[in-house]
Amino acid sequence: AFIFVGCINNAVMADFVIEAEDYDAGGEGYGYHDSDTVNSGGTTFTGGVDIEDCTDTGGGYNVGWIQAGEWLKYTKKITAGEEGYYNIQVRVASTSDAKSLRLLNKPQYGLNQIIQGSEIIFNSTGGWQTWQTKNAGSLYLSEGTNTITLDSIKGSFNVNYIKFVKITDYKLKWRVDTTTTTYSSLLVSQTDYA
C-alpha cells in the first residue's frame, strides 16, 4: 500500500524578465521589423526601433510607437535548472482601445509556434506611460536556446518588458509500506503566482 508522507519543493526558481529594448542584434529583418528606419523615441539607440525613456517603476527604457506588423525578437538561453513551465506577463501602455499582440516561441530544436493564450487584446491604460501588466498565456521552455518573438497585431502601444514566472514543481513523497524506508516520487505541478 502507498502512504502519502508529504511533499518536497523540487523547483529551482528561475523567474526572469526580458526588457523590450533588449531585442536581438542583427538589425532590420533579423532582430526586429519596424515600419520606418528612425528611432522616434529620442534616445541614443540606433536603428528603426522606437526606444524612449520609461517612467514605469524601475525606470530604464521602453519600446514605443509600435505599429501593426512590427515585431521584436529575443533569444534566451535556458539552463537545465530553468527548464519548465512559465506564465507570461507583458507590461503595456496605450491611449486607445482594442490593441493586440501575440508571442511566438521557437525552441532550439523545433518550429516557430504561437504561444497558446498569448494573443491579448487590451484597451487604453490611460496614457503612454501609464503601465498595466497583461497575462499572455504560458509555455514550456526547453533547455537550450529559445527565441521569443513579440508580434504586433493591432498597433499603437508601448511595451516595457516581458516577464516569465516559473510554475513551481513539487514532488509528492509516498512510502511503499510501513516497514520500509524506500520511497517513490510522483511529479505534479502547482501554479505559484509571484
Coordinates of N, CA, C and O in Angstrom, one line a residue:
A1 N 0.8 -1.2 0.0 CA 0.0 0.0 0.0 C 0.9 1.2 0.0 O 1.9 1.3 0.6
F2 N 0.4 2.3 -0.7 CA 1.2 3.5 -0.7 C 0.6 4.5 0.3 O -0.6 4.6 0.4
I3 N 1.5 5.1 1.1 CA 1.0 6.0 2.1 C 1.7 7.4 1.8 O 2.9 7.5 1.7
F4 N 0.9 8.4 1.7 CA 1.4 9.8 1.5 C 2.0 10.3 2.7 O 1.4 10.3 3.8
V5 N 3.3 10.8 2.6 CA 4.0 11.3 3.8 C 4.5 12.7 3.7 O 5.2 13.2 4.5
G6 N 4.1 13.4 2.6 CA 4.5 14.8 2.5 C 5.0 15.2 1.1 O 4.9 14.4 0.2
C7 N 5.3 16.5 0.9 CA 5.8 16.9 -0.4 C 7.1 17.7 -0.2 O 7.3 18.3 0.9
I8 N 7.9 17.8 -1.2 CA 9.1 18.5 -1.3 C 9.1 19.4 -2.4 O 8.8 19.1 -3.6
N9 N 9.4 20.7 -2.2 CA 9.5 21.7 -3.3 C 10.8 21.4 -4.0 O 11.9 21.5 -3.5
N10 N 10.7 21.0 -5.3 CA 11.8 20.5 -6.1 C 12.3 21.5 -7.1 O 13.1 21.2 -8.0
A11 N 11.7 22.7 -7.1 CA 12.0 23.7 -8.1 C 13.2 24.5 -7.9 O 13.5 24.8 -6.7
V12 N 13.8 24.9 -9.0 CA 14.8 26.0 -8.9 C 14.1 27.2 -9.4 O 13.7 27.2 -10.6
M13 N 13.9 28.2 -8.6 CA 13.1 29.3 -9.0 C 13.9 30.1 -10.1 O 15.1 30.4 -9.9
A14 N 13.3 30.3 -11.2 CA 14.0 30.9 -12.3 C 13.2 32.0 -13.1 O 13.2 32.0 -14.3
D15 N 12.4 32.8 -12.3 CA 11.7 33.9 -13.0 C 12.7 34.8 -13.7 O 13.8 35.0 -13.2
F16 N 12.3 35.3 -14.8 CA 13.2 36.3 -15.5 C 12.4 37.3 -16.3 O 11.2 37.1 -16.6
V17 N 13.0 38.4 -16.6 CA 12.4 39.5 -17.3 C 13.2 39.8 -18.5 O 14.5 39.8 -18.5
I18 N 12.6 40.0 -19.7 CA 13.2 40.4 -20.9 C 12.8 41.9 -21.1 O 11.6 42.1 -21.3
E19 N 13.7 42.8 -21.1 CA 13.4 44.2 -21.3 C 13.1 44.4 -22.8 O 13.8 43.8 -23.7
A20 N 12.1 45.1 -23.2 CA 11.6 45.3 -24.6 C 12.8 45.8 -25.5 O 12.9 45.4 -26.6
E21 N 13.6 46.7 -24.9 CA 14.7 47.2 -25.8 C 15.9 46.3 -25.9 O 16.8 46.6 -26.7
D22 N 15.9 45.1 -25.3 CA 17.0 44.2 -25.4 C 16.8 43.1 -26.5 O 17.1 42.0 -26.3
Y23 N 16.2 43.5 -27.6 CA 16.0 42.6 -28.7 C 17.3 42.2 -29.3 O 18.3 42.8 -29.1
D24 N 17.2 41.1 -30.1 CA 18.4 40.6 -30.7 C 19.1 41.5 -31.7 O 18.5 42.3 -32.3
A25 N 20.5 41.4 -31.7 CA 21.3 42.2 -32.6 C 21.0 41.6 -34.1 O 20.5 40.6 -34.2
G26 N 21.5 42.3 -35.0 CA 21.3 41.9 -36.4 C 20.6 42.8 -37.3 O 20.6 42.7 -38.5
G27 N 19.8 43.8 -36.7 CA 19.1 44.8 -37.4 C 17.8 44.4 -38.0 O 17.2 43.4 -37.6
E28 N 17.3 45.2 -38.9 CA 16.0 45.1 -39.5 C 15.9 43.7 -40.2 O 16.8 43.3 -40.9
G29 N 14.8 43.0 -39.9 CA 14.6 41.7 -40.6 C 15.2 40.5 -39.8 O 14.8 39.4 -40.1
Y30 N 16.0 40.8 -38.8 CA 16.6 39.7 -38.0 C 16.2 39.9 -36.5 O 15.5 39.1 -36.0
G31 N 16.6 41.0 -35.9 CA 16.3 41.2 -34.5 C 15.0 42.0 -34.3 O 14.4 41.9 -33.2
Y32 N 14.5 42.6 -35.4 CA 13.3 43.4 -35.3 C 12.8 43.7 -36.7 O 13.5 43.6 -37.7
H33 N 11.5 44.0 -36.8 CA 10.9 44.7 -38.0 C 10.2 45.9 -37.6 O 9.4 45.9 -36.7
D34 N 10.6 47.0 -38.2 CA 9.9 48.3 -37.9 C 9.5 49.0 -39.2 O 10.1 48.8 -40.2
S35 N 8.4 49.7 -39.1 CA 7.8 50.3 -40.3 C 8.6 51.5 -40.9 O 8.4 51.9 -42.0
D36 N 9.6 52.0 -40.1 CA 10.5 53.0 -40.6 C 11.9 52.8 -40.1 O 12.1 51.9 -39.3
T37 N 12.8 53.7 -40.5 CA 14.2 53.5 -40.1 C 14.6 54.5 -39.0 O 15.8 54.6 -38.7
V38 N 13.7 55.2 -38.4 CA 14.0 56.3 -37.5 C 13.6 55.8 -36.1 O 12.5 55.3 -35.9
N39 N 14.5 56.1 -35.1 CA 14.1 55.9 -33.7 C 13.3 57.2 -33.2 O 13.9 58.2 -32.9
S40 N 12.0 57.1 -33.2 CA 11.2 58.2 -32.8 C 11.2 58.5 -31.3 O 10.7 59.5 -30.8
G41 N 11.9 57.7 -30.5 CA 11.9 57.8 -29.1 C 12.9 58.8 -28.5 O 12.9 59.2 -27.4
G42 N 13.8 59.3 -29.4 CA 14.7 60.4 -28.9 C 15.9 59.9 -28.1 O 16.6 60.7 -27.5
T43 N 16.1 58.6 -28.0 CA 17.3 58.1 -27.2 C 18.4 57.9 -28.2 O 18.3 58.0 -29.4
T44 N 19.5 57.5 -27.6 CA 20.7 57.3 -28.4 C 20.8 55.9 -29.1 O 21.8 55.6 -29.8
F45 N 19.8 55.1 -28.9 CA 19.8 53.8 -29.6 C 19.7 54.0 -31.1 O 19.0 54.8 -31.6
T46 N 20.5 53.2 -31.8 CA 20.5 53.3 -33.3 C 19.5 52.2 -33.9 O 19.2 51.2 -33.2
G47 N 19.1 52.4 -35.1 CA 18.2 51.5 -35.8 C 16.8 52.1 -35.8 O 16.5 53.2 -35.3
G48 N 15.9 51.3 -36.3 CA 14.5 51.7 -36.5 C 13.6 51.5 -35.3 O 12.5 52.0 -35.3
V49 N 14.0 50.8 -34.3 CA 13.1 50.5 -33.2 C 13.0 51.8 -32.4 O 14.0 52.5 -32.1
D50 N 11.8 52.2 -32.0 CA 11.5 53.4 -31.3 C 11.6 53.2 -29.8 O 10.7 52.6 -29.2
I51 N 12.7 53.7 -29.2 CA 13.0 53.5 -27.8 C 13.0 54.8 -27.1 O 13.7 55.7 -27.5
E52 N 12.3 54.9 -26.0 CA 12.2 56.1 -25.2 C 12.5 55.9 -23.7 O 12.5 54.7 -23.3
D53 N 12.7 56.9 -23.0 CA 12.8 56.8 -21.5 C 11.5 56.4 -21.0 O 10.4 56.8 -21.4
C54 N 11.6 55.5 -19.9 CA 10.4 54.9 -19.3 C 10.2 55.4 -17.9 O 11.1 55.5 -17.1
T55 N 9.0 55.8 -17.6 CA 8.7 56.3 -16.2 C 8.0 55.2 -15.3 O 7.6 55.5 -14.2
D56 N 7.9 54.0 -15.8 CA 7.4 52.9 -15.1 C 8.3 52.6 -13.9 O 9.5 53.1 -13.8
T57 N 7.8 51.9 -12.9 CA 8.6 51.5 -11.7 C 10.0 50.9 -12.2 O 9.9 50.0 -13.0
G58 N 11.1 51.4 -11.7 CA 12.4 50.9 -12.2 C 13.0 51.7 -13.3 O 14.2 51.5 -13.6
G59 N 12.2 52.6 -13.9 CA 12.8 53.4 -14.9 C 13.3 52.7 -16.1 O 12.7 51.7 -16.6
G60 N 14.4 53.1 -16.7 CA 15.0 52.5 -17.9 C 14.4 53.0 -19.1 O 14.1 54.2 -19.3
Y61 N 14.1 52.0 -20.1 CA 13.6 52.4 -21.4 C 12.4 51.5 -21.7 O 12.2 50.5 -21.1
N62 N 11.6 51.9 -22.7 CA 10.5 51.1 -23.2 C 10.6 51.2 -24.7 O 11.1 52.2 -25.3
V63 N 9.9 50.3 -25.4 CA 9.7 50.4 -26.9 C 8.4 51.0 -27.1 O 7.4 50.6 -26.5
G64 N 8.3 52.0 -27.9 CA 7.0 52.7 -28.2 C 6.7 52.9 -29.7 O 7.5 52.3 -30.5
W65 N 5.6 53.5 -30.0 CA 5.2 53.8 -31.3 C 5.1 52.4 -32.1 O 5.4 52.4 -33.3
I66 N 4.7 51.4 -31.4 CA 4.6 50.0 -32.0 C 3.4 50.0 -32.9 O 2.3 50.3 -32.5
Q67 N 3.6 49.6 -34.2 CA 2.5 49.6 -35.2 C 2.2 48.1 -35.6 O 3.1 47.2 -35.4
A68 N 1.1 47.9 -36.2 CA 0.7 46.6 -36.7 C 1.7 46.0 -37.6 O 2.2 46.8 -38.5
G69 N 2.1 44.8 -37.5 CA 3.1 44.1 -38.3 C 4.5 44.3 -37.9 O 5.4 43.6 -38.4
E70 N 4.8 45.1 -36.9 CA 6.1 45.2 -36.4 C 6.4 44.1 -35.4 O 5.4 43.6 -34.8
W71 N 7.6 43.7 -35.2 CA 8.0 42.6 -34.3 C 9.4 42.8 -33.7 O 10.2 43.5 -34.3
L72 N 9.6 42.2 -32.5 CA 10.9 42.2 -31.8 C 11.2 40.8 -31.5 O 10.3 40.0 -31.0
K73 N 12.5 40.4 -31.6 CA 12.9 39.0 -31.4 C 13.9 39.0 -30.2 O 14.8 39.8 -30.2
Y74 N 13.7 38.0 -29.3 CA 14.6 37.9 -28.2 C 15.1 36.4 -28.1 O 14.3 35.5 -28.0
T75 N 16.4 36.2 -28.0 CA 16.9 34.9 -27.8 C 17.3 34.7 -26.3 O 18.0 35.6 -25.8
K76 N 16.9 33.6 -25.7 CA 17.1 33.3 -24.3 C 17.7 31.9 -24.2 O 17.1 31.0 -24.7
K77 N 18.8 31.8 -23.5 CA 19.5 30.5 -23.3 C 18.9 30.0 -21.9 O 18.9 30.7 -20.9
I78 N 18.2 28.8 -22.0 CA 17.6 28.2 -20.8 C 18.5 27.1 -20.3 O 18.9 26.2 -21.0
T79 N 18.9 27.2 -19.0 CA 19.7 26.1 -18.4 C 18.8 25.0 -17.9 O 17.6 25.1 -17.9
A80 N 19.4 23.9 -17.5 CA 18.6 22.7 -17.0 C 17.8 23.1 -15.8 O 16.6 22.7 -15.7
G81 N 18.3 24.0 -14.9 CA 17.5 24.4 -13.8 C 16.4 25.4 -14.1 O 15.4 25.5 -13.3
E82 N 16.5 26.0 -15.2 CA 15.4 27.0 -15.7 C 14.3 26.3 -16.5 O 13.2 26.8 -16.6
E83 N 14.6 25.1 -17.1 CA 13.7 24.5 -17.9 C 12.4 24.2 -17.2 O 12.4 23.8 -16.0
G84 N 11.3 24.4 -17.9 CA 10.0 24.1 -17.3 C 8.9 25.0 -17.8 O 9.1 25.8 -18.8
Y85 N 7.7 25.0 -17.1 CA 6.6 25.8 -17.5 C 6.6 27.2 -16.9 O 7.0 27.3 -15.7
Y86 N 6.2 28.2 -17.7 CA 6.2 29.6 -17.2 C 4.9 30.2 -17.6 O 4.4 30.0 -18.7
N87 N 4.4 31.1 -16.7 CA 3.3 32.0 -17.0 C 4.0 33.3 -17.6 O 5.1 33.7 -17.1
I88 N 3.4 33.9 -18.6 CA 4.0 35.1 -19.2 C 3.1 36.3 -18.9 O 1.9 36.3 -19.0
Q89 N 3.8 37.4 -18.6 CA 3.2 38.7 -18.4 C 3.8 39.7 -19.3 O 5.1 39.7 -19.4
V90 N 3.0 40.6 -19.9 CA 3.6 41.7 -20.7 C 3.2 43.0 -20.1 O 2.0 43.2 -19.8
R91 N 4.1 43.9 -20.0 CA 3.9 45.3 -19.4 C 3.6 46.2 -20.5 O 4.5 46.5 -21.4
V92 N 2.4 46.8 -20.7 CA 2.0 47.6 -21.8 C 1.4 48.9 -21.4 O 0.9 49.1 -20.2
A93 N 1.4 49.9 -22.3 CA 0.7 51.2 -22.1 C 0.2 51.6 -23.5 O 0.8 51.4 -24.5
S94 N -1.0 52.3 -23.4 CA -1.6 52.8 -24.7 C -2.7 53.8 -24.3 O -3.2 53.9 -23.2
T95 N -3.0 54.7 -25.3 CA -4.0 55.7 -25.1 C -5.3 55.4 -25.8 O -6.3 56.1 -25.7
S96 N -5.4 54.2 -26.5 CA -6.6 53.9 -27.2 C -6.9 52.4 -27.0 O -6.1 51.6 -26.5
D97 N -8.1 52.0 -27.4 CA -8.7 50.7 -27.2 C -8.4 49.7 -28.3 O -8.0 50.1 -29.4
A98 N -8.6 48.4 -28.0 CA -8.5 47.3 -28.9 C -7.2 47.2 -29.6 O -7.0 46.9 -30.7
K99 N -6.1 47.3 -28.8 CA -4.7 47.0 -29.2 C -4.5 45.5 -29.0 O -5.1 44.9 -28.1
S100 N -3.6 44.9 -29.8 CA -3.4 43.5 -29.6 C -2.0 43.1 -30.0 O -1.4 43.7 -30.9
L101 N -1.5 42.0 -29.4 CA -0.2 41.5 -29.7 C -0.2 40.0 -29.4 O -1.2 39.5 -28.7
R102 N 0.8 39.3 -29.8 CA 0.9 37.8 -29.5 C 2.4 37.5 -29.4 O 3.3 38.3 -29.8
L103 N 2.7 36.4 -28.8 CA 4.1 36.0 -28.6 C 4.2 34.6 -29.3 O 3.3 33.8 -29.3
L104 N 5.4 34.4 -29.9 CA 5.8 33.2 -30.5 C 7.0 32.7 -29.9 O 7.9 33.4 -29.4
N105 N 7.2 31.3 -29.9 CA 8.4 30.7 -29.3 C 9.0 29.7 -30.3 O 8.2 28.9 -30.9
K106 N 10.3 29.8 -30.5 CA 11.0 28.8 -31.3 C 12.0 28.1 -30.5 O 13.1 28.8 -30.2
P107 N 11.8 26.9 -30.0 CA 12.8 26.2 -29.2 C 14.0 25.9 -30.1 O 13.9 25.9 -31.3
Q108 N 15.1 25.5 -29.5 CA 16.4 25.2 -30.2 C 16.1 24.1 -31.3 O 16.6 24.2 -32.4
Y109 N 15.4 23.1 -30.9 CA 15.1 22.0 -31.8 C 13.6 21.9 -32.1 O 12.9 21.1 -31.6
G110 N 13.0 22.9 -32.8 CA 11.6 22.9 -33.1 C 11.2 24.0 -34.0 O 12.0 24.7 -34.5
L111 N 9.9 24.0 -34.3 CA 9.4 25.0 -35.2 C 8.8 26.2 -34.4 O 8.5 26.1 -33.3
N112 N 8.8 27.4 -35.1 CA 8.2 28.6 -34.5 C 6.7 28.3 -34.3 O 6.0 27.8 -35.2
Q113 N 6.2 28.6 -33.1 CA 4.8 28.4 -32.8 C 4.3 29.5 -31.9 O 5.0 30.1 -31.1
I114 N 3.0 29.8 -32.1 CA 2.3 30.8 -31.3 C 2.1 30.2 -29.9 O 1.7 29.0 -29.8
I115 N 2.5 31.0 -28.9 CA 2.3 30.5 -27.6 C 0.8 30.6 -27.2 O 0.2 31.6 -27.4
Q116 N 0.3 29.4 -26.8 CA -1.2 29.3 -26.5 C -1.6 30.3 -25.5 O -1.0 30.4 -24.4
G117 N -2.6 31.1 -25.8 CA -3.1 32.1 -24.9 C -2.4 33.4 -24.9 O -2.6 34.3 -24.1
S118 N -1.4 33.5 -25.8 CA -0.5 34.7 -25.7 C -1.1 35.9 -26.5 O -0.7 37.0 -26.4
E119 N -2.1 35.6 -27.4 CA -2.7 36.7 -28.1 C -3.6 37.5 -27.2 O -4.7 37.0 -26.7
I120 N -3.2 38.7 -26.8 CA -4.0 39.5 -25.9 C -4.5 40.8 -26.6 O -3.8 41.4 -27.4
I121 N -5.7 41.1 -26.2 CA -6.3 42.4 -26.7 C -6.5 43.3 -25.5 O -7.0 42.8 -24.4
F122 N -6.1 44.5 -25.5 CA -6.2 45.4 -24.3 C -6.6 46.8 -24.8 O -6.4 47.2 -25.9
N123 N -7.3 47.4 -23.8 CA -7.8 48.8 -24.0 C -6.8 49.8 -23.5 O -5.8 49.5 -22.9
S124 N -7.2 51.0 -23.6 CA -6.4 52.1 -23.1 C -6.0 51.9 -21.6 O -6.8 51.5 -20.8
T125 N -4.7 52.2 -21.3 CA -4.3 52.1 -19.9 C -4.4 53.5 -19.3 O -4.1 53.6 -18.1
G126 N -4.7 54.5 -20.1 CA -4.8 55.8 -19.5 C -3.7 56.8 -19.9 O -3.7 57.9 -19.5
G127 N -2.7 56.3 -20.6 CA -1.6 57.1 -21.0 C -0.4 56.3 -21.6 O -0.3 55.1 -21.3
W128 N 0.5 57.0 -22.3 CA 1.6 56.3 -22.9 C 2.6 55.8 -21.9 O 3.4 54.9 -22.1
Q129 N 2.6 56.4 -20.7 CA 3.4 55.9 -19.6 C 2.6 55.5 -18.4 O 3.1 55.5 -17.3
T130 N 1.4 55.1 -18.6 CA 0.5 54.5 -17.6 C 0.5 53.0 -17.8 O -0.2 52.6 -18.8
W131 N 1.2 52.3 -17.0 CA 1.5 50.9 -17.3 C 0.5 49.9 -16.7 O 0.1 50.1 -15.5
Q132 N 0.2 48.8 -17.4 CA -0.5 47.7 -16.9 C 0.1 46.4 -17.3 O 0.7 46.3 -18.3
T133 N 0.0 45.4 -16.4 CA 0.5 44.1 -16.7 C -0.6 43.2 -17.2 O -1.7 43.1 -16.6
K134 N -0.4 42.6 -18.4 CA -1.4 41.7 -19.0 C -0.8 40.3 -19.1 O 0.3 40.0 -19.4
N135 N -1.7 39.3 -18.7 CA -1.3 37.9 -18.8 C -1.3 37.5 -20.3 O -2.2 37.8 -21.0
A136 N -0.3 36.7 -20.6 CA -0.1 36.3 -22.0 C 0.1 34.9 -22.2 O 1.0 34.4 -22.9
G137 N -0.6 34.0 -21.5 CA -0.5 32.6 -21.6 C 0.6 32.0 -20.8 O 1.2 32.6 -20.0
S138 N 0.9 30.8 -21.2 CA 2.0 30.0 -20.6 C 2.7 29.1 -21.6 O 2.1 28.8 -22.6
L139 N 3.9 28.7 -21.3 CA 4.6 27.8 -22.2 C 5.7 27.1 -21.5 O 6.0 27.4 -20.4
Y140 N 6.1 26.0 -22.1 CA 7.2 25.2 -21.6 C 8.5 25.7 -22.3 O 8.6 25.6 -23.6
L141 N 9.5 26.1 -21.6 CA 10.8 26.5 -22.1 C 11.7 25.3 -22.0 O 12.0 24.9 -20.8
S142 N 12.3 24.8 -23.1 CA 13.2 23.7 -23.0 C 14.6 24.2 -22.8 O 15.0 25.3 -23.1
E143 N 15.4 23.3 -22.2 CA 16.8 23.6 -22.1 C 17.4 23.9 -23.4 O 17.1 23.2 -24.4
G144 N 18.3 24.9 -23.5 CA 18.9 25.3 -24.8 C 18.4 26.7 -25.2 O 17.9 27.4 -24.4
T145 N 18.6 27.0 -26.4 CA 18.2 28.3 -27.0 C 16.8 28.4 -27.3 O 16.3 27.5 -28.1
N146 N 16.0 29.4 -26.8 CA 14.7 29.6 -27.2 C 14.6 31.0 -27.7 O 15.2 32.0 -27.2
T147 N 13.8 31.2 -28.8 CA 13.7 32.5 -29.4 C 12.2 33.0 -29.3 O 11.3 32.3 -29.8
I148 N 12.0 34.0 -28.5 CA 10.7 34.6 -28.3 C 10.5 35.8 -29.2 O 11.3 36.7 -29.3
T149 N 9.3 35.8 -29.9 CA 9.0 37.0 -30.8 C 7.8 37.7 -30.3 O 6.7 37.0 -30.1
L150 N 7.8 39.0 -30.1 CA 6.7 39.8 -29.8 C 6.2 40.4 -31.1 O 6.9 41.1 -31.8
D151 N 5.0 40.0 -31.5 CA 4.4 40.3 -32.8 C 3.2 41.2 -32.6 O 2.2 40.9 -31.9
S152 N 3.2 42.4 -33.1 CA 2.1 43.4 -33.0 C 1.1 43.1 -34.0 O 1.3 43.1 -35.2
I153 N -0.2 42.9 -33.6 CA -1.3 42.6 -34.5 C -2.0 43.9 -34.8 O -2.3 44.2 -35.9
K154 N -2.4 44.6 -33.7 CA -3.0 45.9 -33.9 C -2.3 46.9 -33.0 O -2.3 46.8 -31.8
G155 N -1.6 47.8 -33.7 CA -0.6 48.6 -33.0 C -1.1 49.9 -32.4 O -2.3 50.1 -32.1
S156 N -0.1 50.7 -32.1 CA -0.2 52.0 -31.3 C -0.2 51.7 -29.8 O -1.2 52.0 -29.1
F157 N 0.9 51.1 -29.3 CA 1.1 50.8 -27.9 C 2.6 50.8 -27.6 O 3.4 50.8 -28.5
N158 N 2.9 50.8 -26.3 CA 4.2 50.7 -25.8 C 4.4 49.4 -25.0 O 3.4 48.9 -24.4
V159 N 5.6 48.9 -25.0 CA 5.9 47.7 -24.2 C 7.2 48.0 -23.4 O 8.2 48.5 -23.9
N160 N 7.1 47.7 -22.1 CA 8.3 47.9 -21.2 C 9.0 46.6 -21.1 O 10.3 46.6 -21.2
Y161 N 8.4 45.5 -20.8 CA 9.1 44.2 -20.6 C 8.1 43.0 -20.8 O 6.9 43.2 -20.8
I162 N 8.7 41.8 -20.9 CA 8.0 40.6 -20.9 C 8.6 39.8 -19.7 O 9.8 39.6 -19.6
K163 N 7.7 39.4 -18.8 CA 8.1 38.7 -17.6 C 7.7 37.2 -17.7 O 6.6 36.9 -18.0
F164 N 8.6 36.3 -17.3 CA 8.4 34.9 -17.3 C 8.4 34.4 -15.8 O 9.4 34.5 -15.2
V165 N 7.3 33.9 -15.4 CA 7.1 33.5 -14.0 C 7.1 31.9 -13.9 O 6.1 31.3 -14.4
K166 N 8.1 31.3 -13.3 CA 8.2 29.9 -13.2 C 7.0 29.3 -12.5 O 6.7 29.8 -11.4
I167 N 6.4 28.2 -13.0 CA 5.4 27.5 -12.3 C 6.1 26.4 -11.5 O 6.9 25.6 -12.0
T168 N 5.9 26.4 -10.2 CA 6.7 25.6 -9.2 C 6.3 24.1 -9.4 O 5.2 23.8 -9.5
D169 N 7.3 23.3 -9.3 CA 7.1 21.8 -9.3 C 7.3 21.3 -7.9 O 8.1 21.8 -7.2
Y170 N 6.4 20.4 -7.6 CA 6.5 19.7 -6.3 C 6.6 18.2 -6.5 O 6.0 17.7 -7.4
K171 N 7.4 17.6 -5.6 CA 7.4 16.1 -5.7 C 6.6 15.6 -4.4 O 6.8 16.1 -3.3
L172 N 5.6 14.8 -4.7 CA 4.9 14.1 -3.6 C 5.7 12.9 -3.2 O 6.2 12.1 -4.0
K173 N 5.8 12.7 -1.9 CA 6.6 11.6 -1.3 C 5.6 10.5 -0.8 O 4.7 10.8 -0.1
W174 N 5.9 9.3 -1.3 CA 5.0 8.2 -1.0 C 5.9 7.1 -0.3 O 7.0 6.8 -0.8
R175 N 5.4 6.5 0.7 CA 6.1 5.4 1.3 C 5.5 4.1 0.8 O 4.2 4.0 0.7
V176 N 6.3 3.2 0.4 CA 5.8 2.0 -0.2 C 5.0 1.2 0.8 O 3.9 0.7 0.5
D177 N 5.4 1.0 2.0 CA 4.7 0.3 3.0 C 5.2 0.8 4.4 O 6.1 1.6 4.4
T178 N 4.6 0.4 5.4 CA 5.0 0.9 6.8 C 6.3 0.2 7.3 O 6.8 0.6 8.4
T179 N 6.8 -0.8 6.6 CA 8.0 -1.5 7.2 C 9.3 -1.2 6.4 O 10.3 -1.7 6.7
T180 N 9.2 -0.2 5.4 CA 10.4 0.1 4.7 C 10.6 1.6 4.6 O 9.7 2.4 4.7
T181 N 11.8 2.0 4.3 CA 12.1 3.4 4.1 C 12.3 3.8 2.6 O 12.8 4.8 2.3
T182 N 12.0 2.9 1.7 CA 12.1 3.1 0.3 C 10.9 4.0 -0.1 O 9.8 3.8 0.2
Y183 N 11.2 5.0 -1.0 CA 10.2 6.0 -1.4 C 10.2 6.0 -2.9 O 11.1 5.7 -3.6
S184 N 9.0 6.4 -3.4 CA 8.8 6.6 -4.8 C 8.3 8.0 -5.0 O 7.6 8.5 -4.1
S185 N 8.5 8.6 -6.1 CA 8.1 10.0 -6.3 C 7.2 10.2 -7.5 O 7.2 9.4 -8.4
L186 N 6.2 11.1 -7.3 CA 5.3 11.4 -8.4 C 5.4 12.9 -8.6 O 5.2 13.7 -7.6
L187 N 5.6 13.4 -9.8 CA 5.8 14.8 -10.1 C 4.5 15.4 -10.5 O 3.8 14.9 -11.3
V188 N 4.1 16.5 -9.8 CA 2.9 17.2 -10.1 C 3.3 18.7 -10.2 O 4.3 19.1 -9.8
S189 N 2.4 19.5 -10.8 CA 2.6 20.9 -10.8 C 1.6 21.7 -10.0 O 0.5 21.3 -9.9
Q190 N 2.1 22.7 -9.4 CA 1.3 23.7 -8.7 C 1.6 25.1 -9.2 O 2.8 25.4 -9.2
T191 N 0.6 25.8 -9.5 CA 0.9 27.2 -10.0 C 1.3 28.1 -8.8 O 0.7 28.1 -7.8
D192 N 2.4 28.8 -9.0 CA 2.9 29.6 -8.0 C 3.0 31.0 -8.5 O 3.9 31.4 -9.3
Y193 N 2.0 31.9 -8.3 CA 1.9 33.2 -8.8 C 2.7 34.2 -8.0 O 2.4 34.4 -6.8
A194 N 3.8 34.7 -8.5 CA 4.6 35.7 -7.8 C 4.1 37.1 -7.9 O 3.4 37.4 -8.7

